[in-house]
Short mmCIF file of C-alpha atoms and ligand atoms in Angstrom, two decimals:
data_model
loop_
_atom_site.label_atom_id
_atom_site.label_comp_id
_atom_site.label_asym_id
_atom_site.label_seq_id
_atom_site.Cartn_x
_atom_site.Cartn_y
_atom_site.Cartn_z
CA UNK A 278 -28.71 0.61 -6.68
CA UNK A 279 -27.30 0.25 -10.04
CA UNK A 280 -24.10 -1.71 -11.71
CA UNK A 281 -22.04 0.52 -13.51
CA UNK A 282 -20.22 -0.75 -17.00
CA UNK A 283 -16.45 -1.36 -17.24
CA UNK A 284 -16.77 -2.83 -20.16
CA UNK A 285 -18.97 -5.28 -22.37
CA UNK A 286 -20.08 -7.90 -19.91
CA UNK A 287 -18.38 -6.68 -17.12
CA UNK A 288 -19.82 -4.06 -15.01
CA UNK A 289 -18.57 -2.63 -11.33
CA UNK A 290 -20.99 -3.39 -7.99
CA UNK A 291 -18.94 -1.72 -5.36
CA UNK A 292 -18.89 0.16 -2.67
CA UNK A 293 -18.40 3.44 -1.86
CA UNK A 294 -16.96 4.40 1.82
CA UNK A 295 -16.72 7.79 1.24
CA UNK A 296 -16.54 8.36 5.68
CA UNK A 297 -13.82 6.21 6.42
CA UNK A 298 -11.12 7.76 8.23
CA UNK A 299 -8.56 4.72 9.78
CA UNK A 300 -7.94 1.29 8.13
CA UNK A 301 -6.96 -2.02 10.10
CA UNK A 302 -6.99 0.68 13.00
CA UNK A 303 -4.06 1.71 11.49
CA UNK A 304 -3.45 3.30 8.23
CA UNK A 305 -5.23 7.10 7.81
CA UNK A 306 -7.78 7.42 5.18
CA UNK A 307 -7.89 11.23 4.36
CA UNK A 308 -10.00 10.15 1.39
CA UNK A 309 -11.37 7.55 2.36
CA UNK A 310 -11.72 4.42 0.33
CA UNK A 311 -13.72 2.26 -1.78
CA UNK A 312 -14.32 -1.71 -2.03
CA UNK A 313 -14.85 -2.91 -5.71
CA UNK A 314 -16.39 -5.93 -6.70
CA UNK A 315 -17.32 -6.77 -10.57
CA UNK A 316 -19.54 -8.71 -12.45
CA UNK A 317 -18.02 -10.66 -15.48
CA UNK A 318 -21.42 -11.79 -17.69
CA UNK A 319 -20.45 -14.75 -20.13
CA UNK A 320 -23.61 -16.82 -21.70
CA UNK A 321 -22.95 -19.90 -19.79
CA UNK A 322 -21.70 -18.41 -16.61
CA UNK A 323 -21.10 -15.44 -14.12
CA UNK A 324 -18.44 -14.61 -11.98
CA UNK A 325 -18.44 -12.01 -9.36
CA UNK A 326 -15.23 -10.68 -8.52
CA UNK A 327 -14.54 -10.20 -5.05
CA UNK A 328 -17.29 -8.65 -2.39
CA UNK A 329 -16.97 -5.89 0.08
CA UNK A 330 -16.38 -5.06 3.41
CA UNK A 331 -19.05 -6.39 5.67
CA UNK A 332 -20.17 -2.97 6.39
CA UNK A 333 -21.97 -2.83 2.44
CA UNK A 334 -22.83 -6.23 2.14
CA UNK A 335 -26.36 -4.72 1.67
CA UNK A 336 -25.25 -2.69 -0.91
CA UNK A 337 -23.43 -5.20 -2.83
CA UNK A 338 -26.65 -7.13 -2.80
CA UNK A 339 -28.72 -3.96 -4.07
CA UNK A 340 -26.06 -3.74 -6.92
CA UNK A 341 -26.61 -7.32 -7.79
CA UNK A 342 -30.60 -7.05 -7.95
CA UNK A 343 -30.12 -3.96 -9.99
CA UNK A 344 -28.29 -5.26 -12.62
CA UNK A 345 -31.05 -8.26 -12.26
CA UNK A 346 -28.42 -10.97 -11.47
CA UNK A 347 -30.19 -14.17 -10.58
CA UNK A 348 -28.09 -17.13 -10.81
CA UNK A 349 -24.16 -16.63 -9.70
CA UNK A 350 -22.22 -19.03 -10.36
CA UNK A 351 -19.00 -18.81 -9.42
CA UNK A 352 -17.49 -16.00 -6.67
CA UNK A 353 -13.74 -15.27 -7.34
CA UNK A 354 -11.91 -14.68 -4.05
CA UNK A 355 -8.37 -13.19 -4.99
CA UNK A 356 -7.61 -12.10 -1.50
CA UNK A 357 -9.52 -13.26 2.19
CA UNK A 358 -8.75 -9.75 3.69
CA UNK A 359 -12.32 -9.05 5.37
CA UNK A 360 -13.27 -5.77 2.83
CA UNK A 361 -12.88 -7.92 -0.06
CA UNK A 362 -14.30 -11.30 1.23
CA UNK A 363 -16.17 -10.48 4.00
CA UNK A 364 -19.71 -10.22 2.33
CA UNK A 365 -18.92 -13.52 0.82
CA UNK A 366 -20.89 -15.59 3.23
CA UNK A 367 -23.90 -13.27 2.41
CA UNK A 368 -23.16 -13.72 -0.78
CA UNK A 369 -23.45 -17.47 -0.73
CA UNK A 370 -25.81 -17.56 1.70
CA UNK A 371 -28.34 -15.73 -0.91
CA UNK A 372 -26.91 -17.79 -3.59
CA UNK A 373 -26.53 -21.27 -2.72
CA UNK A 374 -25.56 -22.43 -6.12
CA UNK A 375 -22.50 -20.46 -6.30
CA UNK A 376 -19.02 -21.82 -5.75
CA UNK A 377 -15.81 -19.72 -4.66
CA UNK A 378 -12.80 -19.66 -6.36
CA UNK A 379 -9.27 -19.24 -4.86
CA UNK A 380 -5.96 -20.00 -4.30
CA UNK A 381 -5.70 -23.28 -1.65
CA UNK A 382 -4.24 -21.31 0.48
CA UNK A 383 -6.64 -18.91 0.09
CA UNK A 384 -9.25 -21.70 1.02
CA UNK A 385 -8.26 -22.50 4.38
CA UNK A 386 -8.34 -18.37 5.19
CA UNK A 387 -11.58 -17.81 3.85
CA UNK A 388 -12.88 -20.83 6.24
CA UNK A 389 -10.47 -19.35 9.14
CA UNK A 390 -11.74 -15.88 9.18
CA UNK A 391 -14.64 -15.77 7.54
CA UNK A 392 -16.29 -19.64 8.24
CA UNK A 393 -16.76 -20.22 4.72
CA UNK A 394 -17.23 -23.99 4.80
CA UNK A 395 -14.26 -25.53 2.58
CA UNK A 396 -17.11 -27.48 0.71
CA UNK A 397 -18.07 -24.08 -1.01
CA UNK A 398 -14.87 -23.34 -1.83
CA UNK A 399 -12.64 -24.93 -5.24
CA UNK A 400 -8.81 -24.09 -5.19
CA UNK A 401 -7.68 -23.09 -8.65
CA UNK A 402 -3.92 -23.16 -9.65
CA UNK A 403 -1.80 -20.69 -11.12
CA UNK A 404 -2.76 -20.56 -15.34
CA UNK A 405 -6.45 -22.70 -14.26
CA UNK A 406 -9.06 -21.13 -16.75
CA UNK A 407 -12.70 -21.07 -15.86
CA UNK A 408 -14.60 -21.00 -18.84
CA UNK A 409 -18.29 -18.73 -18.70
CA UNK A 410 -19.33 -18.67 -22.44
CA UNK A 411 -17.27 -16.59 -24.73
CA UNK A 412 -15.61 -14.96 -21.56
CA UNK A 413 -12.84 -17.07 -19.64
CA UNK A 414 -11.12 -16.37 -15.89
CA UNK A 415 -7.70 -16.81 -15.81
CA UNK A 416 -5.69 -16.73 -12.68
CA UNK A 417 -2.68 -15.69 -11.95
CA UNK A 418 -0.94 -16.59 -8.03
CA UNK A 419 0.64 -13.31 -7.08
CA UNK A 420 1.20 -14.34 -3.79
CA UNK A 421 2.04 -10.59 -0.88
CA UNK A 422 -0.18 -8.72 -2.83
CA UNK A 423 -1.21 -8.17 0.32
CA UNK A 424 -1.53 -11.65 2.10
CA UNK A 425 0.39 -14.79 0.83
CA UNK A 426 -2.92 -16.10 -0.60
CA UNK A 427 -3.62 -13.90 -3.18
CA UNK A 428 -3.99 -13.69 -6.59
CA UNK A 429 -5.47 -12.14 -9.58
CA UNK A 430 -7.88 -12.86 -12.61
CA UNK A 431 -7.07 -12.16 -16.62
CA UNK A 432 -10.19 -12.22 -18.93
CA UNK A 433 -8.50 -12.43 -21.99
CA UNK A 434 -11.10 -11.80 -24.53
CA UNK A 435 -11.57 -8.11 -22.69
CA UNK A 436 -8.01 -7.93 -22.06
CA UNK A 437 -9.19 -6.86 -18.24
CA UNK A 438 -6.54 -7.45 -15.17
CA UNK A 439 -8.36 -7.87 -11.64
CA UNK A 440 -5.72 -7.25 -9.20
CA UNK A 441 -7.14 -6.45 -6.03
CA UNK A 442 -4.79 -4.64 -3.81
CA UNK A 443 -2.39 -4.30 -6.41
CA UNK A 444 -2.97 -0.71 -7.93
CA UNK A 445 -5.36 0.32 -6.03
CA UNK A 446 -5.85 3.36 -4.03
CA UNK A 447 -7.56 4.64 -0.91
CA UNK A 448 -9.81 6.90 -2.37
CA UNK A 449 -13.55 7.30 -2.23
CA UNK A 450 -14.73 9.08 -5.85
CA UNK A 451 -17.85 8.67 -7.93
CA UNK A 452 -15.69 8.17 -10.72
CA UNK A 453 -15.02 4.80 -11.96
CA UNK A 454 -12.49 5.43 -14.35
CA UNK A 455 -9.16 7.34 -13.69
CA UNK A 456 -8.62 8.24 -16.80
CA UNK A 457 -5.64 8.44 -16.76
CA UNK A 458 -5.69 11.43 -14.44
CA UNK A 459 -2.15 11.55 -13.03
CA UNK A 460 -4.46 13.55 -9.70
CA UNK A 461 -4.99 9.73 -9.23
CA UNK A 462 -1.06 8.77 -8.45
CA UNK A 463 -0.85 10.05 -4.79
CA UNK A 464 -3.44 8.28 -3.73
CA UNK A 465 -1.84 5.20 -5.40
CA UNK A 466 1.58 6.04 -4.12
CA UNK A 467 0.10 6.52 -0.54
CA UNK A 468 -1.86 3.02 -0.95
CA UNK A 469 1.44 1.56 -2.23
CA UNK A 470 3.45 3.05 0.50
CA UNK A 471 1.44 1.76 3.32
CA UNK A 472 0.30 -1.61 1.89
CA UNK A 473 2.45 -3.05 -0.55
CA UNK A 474 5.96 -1.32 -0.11
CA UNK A 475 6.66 -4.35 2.82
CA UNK A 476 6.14 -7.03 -0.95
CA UNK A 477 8.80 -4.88 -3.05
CA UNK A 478 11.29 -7.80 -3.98
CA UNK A 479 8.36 -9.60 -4.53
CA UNK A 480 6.28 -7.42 -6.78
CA UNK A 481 9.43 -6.98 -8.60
CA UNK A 482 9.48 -10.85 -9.55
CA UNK A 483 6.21 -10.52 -10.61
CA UNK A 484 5.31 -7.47 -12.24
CA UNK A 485 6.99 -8.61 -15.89
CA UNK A 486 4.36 -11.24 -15.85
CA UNK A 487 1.64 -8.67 -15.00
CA UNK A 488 2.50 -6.06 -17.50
CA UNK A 489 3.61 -8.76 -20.42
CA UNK A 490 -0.61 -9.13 -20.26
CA UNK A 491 -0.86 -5.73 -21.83
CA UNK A 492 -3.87 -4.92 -19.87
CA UNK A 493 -6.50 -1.95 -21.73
CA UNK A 494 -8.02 -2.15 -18.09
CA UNK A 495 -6.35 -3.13 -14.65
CA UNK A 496 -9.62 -2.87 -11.98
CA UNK A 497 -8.24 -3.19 -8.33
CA UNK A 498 -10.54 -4.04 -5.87
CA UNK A 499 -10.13 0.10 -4.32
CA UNK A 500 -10.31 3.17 -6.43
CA UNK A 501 -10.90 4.22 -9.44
CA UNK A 502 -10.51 1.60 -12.20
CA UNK A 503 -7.52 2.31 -15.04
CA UNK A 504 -8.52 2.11 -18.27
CA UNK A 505 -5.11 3.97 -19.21
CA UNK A 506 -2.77 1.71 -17.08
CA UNK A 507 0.09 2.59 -18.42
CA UNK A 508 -0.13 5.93 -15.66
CA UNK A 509 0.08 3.50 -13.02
CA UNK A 510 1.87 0.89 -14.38
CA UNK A 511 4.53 3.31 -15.28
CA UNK A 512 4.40 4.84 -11.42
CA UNK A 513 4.98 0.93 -9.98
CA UNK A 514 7.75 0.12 -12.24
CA UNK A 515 9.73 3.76 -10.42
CA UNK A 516 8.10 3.13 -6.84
CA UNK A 517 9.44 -0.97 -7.20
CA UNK A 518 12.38 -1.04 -9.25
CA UNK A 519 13.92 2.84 -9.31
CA UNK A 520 16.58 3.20 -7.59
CA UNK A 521 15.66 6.04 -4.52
CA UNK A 522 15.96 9.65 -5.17
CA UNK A 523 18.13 12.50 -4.01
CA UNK A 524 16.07 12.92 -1.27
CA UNK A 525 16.42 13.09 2.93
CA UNK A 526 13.61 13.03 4.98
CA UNK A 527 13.72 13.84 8.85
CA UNK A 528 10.87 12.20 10.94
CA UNK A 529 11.66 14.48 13.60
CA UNK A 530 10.60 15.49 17.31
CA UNK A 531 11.55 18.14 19.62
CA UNK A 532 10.19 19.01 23.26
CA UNK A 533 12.51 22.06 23.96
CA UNK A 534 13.60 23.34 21.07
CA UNK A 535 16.56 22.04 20.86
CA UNK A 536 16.36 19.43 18.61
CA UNK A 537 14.00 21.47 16.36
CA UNK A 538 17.10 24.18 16.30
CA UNK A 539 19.37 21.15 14.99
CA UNK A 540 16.23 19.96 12.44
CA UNK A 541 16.16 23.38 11.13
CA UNK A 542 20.36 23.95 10.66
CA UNK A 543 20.63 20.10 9.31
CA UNK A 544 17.85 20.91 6.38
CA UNK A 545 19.49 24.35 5.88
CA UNK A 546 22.71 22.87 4.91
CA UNK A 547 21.44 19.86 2.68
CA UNK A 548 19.42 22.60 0.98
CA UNK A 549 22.64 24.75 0.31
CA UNK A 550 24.56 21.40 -1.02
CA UNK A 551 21.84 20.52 -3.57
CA UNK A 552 19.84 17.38 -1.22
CA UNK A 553 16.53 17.80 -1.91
CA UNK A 554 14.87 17.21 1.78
CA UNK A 555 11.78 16.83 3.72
CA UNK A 556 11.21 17.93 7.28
CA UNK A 557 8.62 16.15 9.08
CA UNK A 558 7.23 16.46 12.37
CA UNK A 559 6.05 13.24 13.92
CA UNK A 560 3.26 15.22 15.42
CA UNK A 561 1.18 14.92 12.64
CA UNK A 562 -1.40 12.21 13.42
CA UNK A 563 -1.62 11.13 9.34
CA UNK A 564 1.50 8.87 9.57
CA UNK A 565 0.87 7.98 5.88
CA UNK A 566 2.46 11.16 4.58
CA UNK A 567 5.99 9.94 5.98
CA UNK A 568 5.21 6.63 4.19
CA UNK A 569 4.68 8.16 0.68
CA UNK A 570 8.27 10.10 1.18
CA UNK A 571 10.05 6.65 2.29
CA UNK A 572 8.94 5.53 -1.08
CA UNK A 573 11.61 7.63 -2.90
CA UNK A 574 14.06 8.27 0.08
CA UNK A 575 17.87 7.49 -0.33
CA UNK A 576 18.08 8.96 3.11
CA UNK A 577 16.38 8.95 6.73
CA UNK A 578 17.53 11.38 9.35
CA UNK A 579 15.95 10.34 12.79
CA UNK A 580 15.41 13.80 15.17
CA UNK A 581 14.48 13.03 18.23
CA UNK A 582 15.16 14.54 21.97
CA UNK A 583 16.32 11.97 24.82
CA UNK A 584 13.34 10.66 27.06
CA UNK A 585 14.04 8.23 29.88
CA UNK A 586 17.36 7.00 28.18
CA UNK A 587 16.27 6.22 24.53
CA UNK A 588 14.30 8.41 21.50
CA UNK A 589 11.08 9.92 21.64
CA UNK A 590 8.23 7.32 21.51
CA UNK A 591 6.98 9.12 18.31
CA UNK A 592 10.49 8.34 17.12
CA UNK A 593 10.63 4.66 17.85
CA UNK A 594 7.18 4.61 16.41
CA UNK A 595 8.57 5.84 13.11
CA UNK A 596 12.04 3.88 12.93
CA UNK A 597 9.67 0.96 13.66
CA UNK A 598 7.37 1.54 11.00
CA UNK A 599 10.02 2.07 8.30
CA UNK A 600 11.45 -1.56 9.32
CA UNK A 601 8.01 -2.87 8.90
CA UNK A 602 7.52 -1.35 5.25
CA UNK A 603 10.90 -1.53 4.26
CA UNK A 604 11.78 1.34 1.81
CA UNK A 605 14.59 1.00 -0.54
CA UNK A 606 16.96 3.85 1.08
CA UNK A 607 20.40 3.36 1.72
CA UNK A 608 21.41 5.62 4.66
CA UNK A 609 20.26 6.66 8.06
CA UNK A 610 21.48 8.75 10.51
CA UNK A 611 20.13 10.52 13.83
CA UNK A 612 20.49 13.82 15.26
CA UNK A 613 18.68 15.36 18.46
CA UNK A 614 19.69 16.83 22.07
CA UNK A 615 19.91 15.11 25.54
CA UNK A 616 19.70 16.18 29.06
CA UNK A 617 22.40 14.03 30.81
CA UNK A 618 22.88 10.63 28.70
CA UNK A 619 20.93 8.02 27.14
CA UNK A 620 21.17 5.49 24.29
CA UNK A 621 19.29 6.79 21.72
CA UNK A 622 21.52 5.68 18.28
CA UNK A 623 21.97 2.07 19.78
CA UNK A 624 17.85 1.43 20.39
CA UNK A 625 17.09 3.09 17.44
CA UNK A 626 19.45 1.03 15.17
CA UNK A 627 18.18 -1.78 16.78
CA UNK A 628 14.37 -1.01 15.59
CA UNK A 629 15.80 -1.23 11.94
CA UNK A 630 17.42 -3.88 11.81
CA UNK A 631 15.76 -4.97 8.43
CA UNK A 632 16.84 -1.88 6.51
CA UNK A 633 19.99 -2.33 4.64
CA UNK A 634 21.36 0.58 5.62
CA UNK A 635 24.27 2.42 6.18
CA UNK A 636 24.41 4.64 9.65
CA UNK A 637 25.96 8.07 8.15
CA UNK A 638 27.86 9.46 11.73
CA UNK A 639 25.05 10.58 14.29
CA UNK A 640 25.09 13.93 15.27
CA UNK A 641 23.80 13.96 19.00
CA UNK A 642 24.47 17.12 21.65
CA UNK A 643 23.50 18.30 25.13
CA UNK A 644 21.36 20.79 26.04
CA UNK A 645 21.21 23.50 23.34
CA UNK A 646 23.23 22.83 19.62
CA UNK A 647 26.65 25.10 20.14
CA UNK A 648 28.87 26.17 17.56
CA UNK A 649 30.24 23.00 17.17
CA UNK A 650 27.27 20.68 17.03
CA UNK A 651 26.06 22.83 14.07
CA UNK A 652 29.33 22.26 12.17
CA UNK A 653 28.92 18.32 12.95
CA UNK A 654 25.20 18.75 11.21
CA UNK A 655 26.77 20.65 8.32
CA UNK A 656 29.65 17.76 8.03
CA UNK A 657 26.43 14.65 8.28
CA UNK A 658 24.37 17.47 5.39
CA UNK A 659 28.33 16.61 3.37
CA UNK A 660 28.40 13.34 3.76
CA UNK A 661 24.61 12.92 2.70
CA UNK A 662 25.25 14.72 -0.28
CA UNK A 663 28.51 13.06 -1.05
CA UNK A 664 26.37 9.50 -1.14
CA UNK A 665 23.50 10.83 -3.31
CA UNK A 666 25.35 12.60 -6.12
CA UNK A 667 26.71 8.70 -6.27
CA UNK A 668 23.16 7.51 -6.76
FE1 LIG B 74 -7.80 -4.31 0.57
FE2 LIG B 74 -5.44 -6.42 1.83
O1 LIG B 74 -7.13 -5.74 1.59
#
């Protein structure tokens, strides 16, 4: 297997998982992903830039003999997250002169997870420069992007950003450049969504410091690599620091019916009263797609049916998963049906307790919606629109 050029002296020996389907046992992969790892070639030194998940060590490897890399001298860990430092060991194993680089924090992961003996490993501080010969590392602490360990690396003379989970995207190409092919963005929206939304406040701190580098190429350590950055740089600076959009999204389940029949009326009226709004049915298995709306969303509208007192397990799912990635919207209600009683809006504001969020008036009713329960979903569809035309 080959290298393939970024740009002089730097050249990408990745891998491609173009099968993947589930990340962490977690997070869909429609498309699935790639793990990038890159050679920086100065005349006294080289640097490889993260490895890959364990799974391509031997590819890695084939990479590195391609591009006829003997000596390596220094192995820049920016994150210990197994599918960027899991080959490491290999790595050093094959090349016993070479010495990782990382954060201290960084240090003590890579010998928890990974039994990288600490001896192997330097910590470097925030602004340290490694010097390789007419190229120079520079690394920047950008600690939640994903773990609190991480970091990223500046060569200067190139004017190339390594960033690791920052920018990337979940998607397995053969292309190594995006381009700046806005086709690229919902991938990176769907990779920021799921991964880095939770580290908003502090990617906000950071990002000045990121784009006052003025990048020509930002390589994360998935996807293609962005030798236009401003595409995506552009696209973090709305996903971070916009404020959310005129948008309501309804995460919604019904076993009978009946709550589908409120869904359908509640979507209906924000239509009519100018609330842009996405109905989405909890039975889709790719969870990810409700991430990428929460990105924008001023507004979540929980449907769910009654079962055994509180809301639909696929419910509490979702209201859990927005606490855990936090988006930036500012209002939440719930609507659905229920048999004979049950506590539905009290367990269910409980779940999101880390959303700063206003609880617009529930609409709840039993059995089938009447007359009146679809006048109390056309009064919640007012008072959602009242609060975004405020936006
Ligand atoms: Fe791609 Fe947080 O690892």
């Amino acid at each position: 297997m080959h290298a393939r050029p970024v740009t002089e002296s730097i050249e990408w020996v990745g891998a491609i998982d173009w099968d993947r389907r589930l990340f962490d046992e977690l997070i869909p992969l429609p498309d699935g992903t790639s793990y990038n790892a890159y050679l920086v070639r100065g005349a006294s030194g080289t640097a490889l830039i993260d490895s890959v998940d364990p799974a391509f060590t031997e590819v890695l490897l084939s990479r590195l003999a391609g591009a006829g890399v003997s000596r390596i001298d220094y192995v820049v860990a920016q994150h210990a997250e197994q599918d960027h430092s899991g080959s490491i060991p290999r790595v050093l194993a094959e090349h016993p002169e070479a010495r990782v680089l990382a954060t201290e924090k960084c240090r003590t992961m890579l010998s928890d997870l990974l039994d990288v003996p600490a001896g192997r490993v330097r910590a470097v501080r925030d602004g340290e420069r490694v010097d390789l010969g007419g190229l120079t590392l520079e690394f920047v602490h950008f600690p939640w992007v994903h773990w609190p360990e991480t970091m990223l690396t500046w060569v200067p003379e190139r004017r190339v950003l390594f960033t690791c989970d920052l920018f990337g995207s979940h998607l397995a190409t053969s292309c190594t450049f995006a381009g700046g092919d806005p086709g690229i963005l919902p991938g990176a929206k769907r990779y920021y969504a799921e991964i880095l939304m939770p580290f908003r406040g502090v990617i906000e701190k950071h990002l000045g410091r990121v784009t006052g580098l003025d990048a020509a190429v930002i390589a994360p350590s998935h996807g293609p690599v962005h030798d236009e950055p401003k595409a995506i740089l552009d696209a973090y600076r709305d996903w971070v620091l916009g404020p959310p959009r005129n948008l309501a999204v309804v995460p919604y389940v019904s076993m009978h019916d009946s709550t589908r029949r409120m869904v359908e009326r509640f979507v209906e009226a924000c239509a009519l009263r100018g609330v842009r709004v996405e109905q989405f049915s909890l039975t889709d298995p790719d969870i990810g797609k409700l991430a990428m709306l929460l990105v924008d969303a001023a507004t979540i509208v929980l449907g769910t049916p009654t079962v055994l007192g509180g809301p639909h397990p696929n419910v509490a799912y979702a209201a859990h998963l927005a606490n855990l990635i936090r988006p930036k919207a500012r209002y939440v209600s719930v609507i659905g049906s229920y048999g004979w009683g049950g506590k539905v809006v009290e367990q269910l504001s409980a779940m999101i307790s880390a959303l700063k969020v206003e609880i617009v008036q529930p609409v709840l009713c039993k059995g089938l919606p009447r007359p009146a329960d679809l006048e109390a979903l056309d009064r919640l569809a007012d008072a959602i629109a009242e609060r975004h035309a405020a936006l």
